[in-house]
C-alpha positions as CSV (number, residue, x, y, z in Angstrom):
1,M,40.8,-42.1,2.9
2,N,37.2,-41.3,3.4
3,T,35.9,-39.5,0.3
4,Q,32.4,-38.1,0.3
5,L,30.5,-38.9,-2.8
6,L,27.9,-36.5,-4.1
7,T,25.1,-36.6,-6.6
8,I,25.0,-34.4,-9.7
9,G,22.3,-32.3,-8.0
10,E,24.4,-31.7,-5.0
11,V,27.3,-30.7,-7.1
12,S,25.1,-28.4,-9.1
13,E,24.1,-26.7,-5.9
14,R,27.7,-26.4,-4.7
15,T,29.2,-25.1,-7.9
16,G,26.4,-23.1,-9.4
17,L,26.7,-25.1,-12.6
18,G,23.5,-26.5,-14.0
19,V,23.2,-30.3,-14.4
20,H,23.3,-30.0,-18.1
21,A,26.6,-27.9,-17.8
22,L,28.1,-30.7,-15.6
23,R,27.2,-33.3,-18.1
24,Y,28.7,-31.0,-20.9
25,Y,31.9,-30.5,-18.9
26,E,32.3,-34.2,-18.6
27,R,31.5,-34.9,-22.3
28,E,34.0,-32.2,-23.3
29,G,36.8,-33.8,-21.3
30,L,37.1,-30.9,-18.8
31,L,37.2,-33.2,-15.7
32,L,40.4,-34.9,-14.6
33,G,38.9,-38.4,-15.2
34,S,35.7,-40.2,-15.4
35,V,33.0,-39.6,-13.0
36,A,32.2,-42.5,-10.8
37,R,28.8,-44.1,-11.2
38,S,26.5,-45.7,-8.6
39,S,25.2,-49.2,-9.0
40,G,22.1,-47.5,-10.6
41,G,24.3,-45.6,-13.0
42,R,23.9,-42.2,-11.5
43,R,27.0,-39.9,-11.4
44,L,28.8,-39.6,-8.2
45,Y,31.3,-36.7,-7.7
46,T,34.0,-36.3,-5.1
47,T,34.8,-33.1,-3.2
48,F,37.9,-33.0,-5.4
49,D,35.6,-32.8,-8.4
50,I,33.9,-29.8,-6.9
51,E,37.2,-28.1,-6.4
52,W,38.2,-28.8,-10.0
53,L,34.7,-27.7,-11.4
54,T,35.0,-24.5,-9.4
55,M,38.4,-23.8,-11.0
56,C,37.0,-24.6,-14.5
57,N,34.1,-22.3,-13.7
58,R,36.5,-19.5,-12.9
59,F,38.5,-20.1,-16.0
60,R,35.3,-19.9,-18.1
61,A,34.1,-16.8,-16.3
62,C,37.3,-15.0,-17.3
63,G,36.9,-16.2,-21.0
64,M,39.4,-19.0,-21.1
65,P,38.5,-21.0,-24.2
66,L,37.2,-24.6,-23.6
67,S,40.1,-25.9,-25.7
68,D,42.6,-24.3,-23.2
69,I,40.7,-25.7,-20.2
70,R,40.6,-29.1,-21.9
71,R,44.3,-28.9,-22.5
72,Y,45.1,-27.8,-18.9
73,A,42.9,-30.8,-17.6
74,E,44.8,-33.2,-19.8
75,L,48.2,-32.0,-18.6
76,V,47.0,-32.2,-14.9
77,A,45.7,-35.6,-15.5
78,D,49.0,-36.7,-17.1
79,G,50.7,-36.0,-13.8
80,P,54.1,-34.6,-13.0
81,G,56.6,-33.5,-15.7
82,N,54.6,-31.0,-17.7
83,E,54.4,-28.2,-15.2
84,Q,56.2,-25.8,-17.6
85,E,53.4,-26.4,-20.3
86,R,50.8,-25.9,-17.6
87,L,52.5,-22.7,-16.5
88,A,52.8,-21.4,-20.0
89,L,49.1,-22.0,-20.7
90,L,48.1,-20.2,-17.5
91,R,50.5,-17.2,-18.1
92,Q,49.1,-16.9,-21.7
93,H,45.5,-16.6,-20.4
94,E,46.7,-14.3,-17.6
95,E,48.0,-12.0,-20.3
96,R,44.7,-12.0,-22.2
97,V,42.8,-11.3,-19.1
98,R,45.1,-8.4,-18.1
99,A,44.7,-6.9,-21.6
100,E,40.8,-7.2,-21.3
101,M,40.9,-5.7,-17.8
102,N,43.0,-2.7,-19.2
103,E,40.5,-2.3,-22.0
104,M,37.7,-2.5,-19.6
105,S,39.3,0.0,-17.3
106,A,39.6,2.5,-20.2
107,T,36.0,1.9,-21.1
108,L,34.9,2.5,-17.6
109,T,36.9,5.7,-17.4
110,A,35.1,6.9,-20.5
111,I,31.7,6.0,-19.2
112,A,32.4,7.6,-15.8
113,A,33.6,10.8,-17.5
114,K,30.4,10.8,-19.7
115,A,28.2,10.1,-16.6
116,Q,30.0,13.1,-14.8
117,L,29.2,15.3,-17.8
118,Y,25.6,14.3,-17.9
119,A,25.4,14.9,-14.1
120,E,26.7,18.4,-14.6
121,H,24.3,19.1,-17.4
122,V,21.4,17.7,-15.4
123,E,22.3,19.9,-12.5
124,A,22.6,22.9,-14.8
125,G,19.2,22.3,-16.3
126,D,20.5,21.9,-19.9
127,A,20.8,18.1,-20.2
128,G,18.1,18.2,-22.9
129,M,20.7,19.6,-25.3
130,L,23.1,16.7,-25.0
131,W,23.4,14.6,-28.2
132,T,20.9,16.8,-30.2
133,G,23.4,18.3,-32.6
134,E,22.8,21.7,-31.0
135,T,25.7,21.4,-28.5
136,P,28.9,19.6,-28.8
137,S,28.4,15.8,-28.8
138,C,32.0,14.9,-28.3
139,L,33.3,14.4,-24.8
140,A,36.5,16.4,-25.6
141,L,34.5,19.2,-27.2
142,E,32.1,19.4,-24.2
143,S,35.0,19.3,-21.8
144,I,36.6,22.3,-23.7
145,A,33.3,24.2,-23.8
146,A,32.9,23.6,-20.1
147,Q,36.5,25.0,-19.5
148,V,35.8,28.0,-21.6
149,K,32.5,28.6,-19.8
150,Q,34.2,28.4,-16.4
151,S,37.0,30.9,-17.4
152,A,34.5,33.4,-18.8
């Protein structure tokens, strides 16, 4: 099997992880084994290492704790027979991410509603009255006031 070996700089470029982050991942046991070294002691990574690091990067980007990534790496490195535990770990994190996405979606909805309200006030020329205490500062009250104004 012809495996391409890459320097830490090349891996940094391909993964978007800094050299210090790559060393940190290695120190923290997040890789599936030890990184090979050249005769001069420089780290040499494989294309498989890049694929694994890309997955670890995605796990981190969605908030997976390092301890969970480390545990997952340990399970994968241990080989077949622990797939149920791997699946459970992934499902648990999937649930956390879905809950965070739902919370972010609700937050986005509130922000979009507030932005729409500001757009309406800017267009009407009375945006200077927002959050001054002279007009309703609550989105629900502002919405009710707008509905009353439209029906009048």
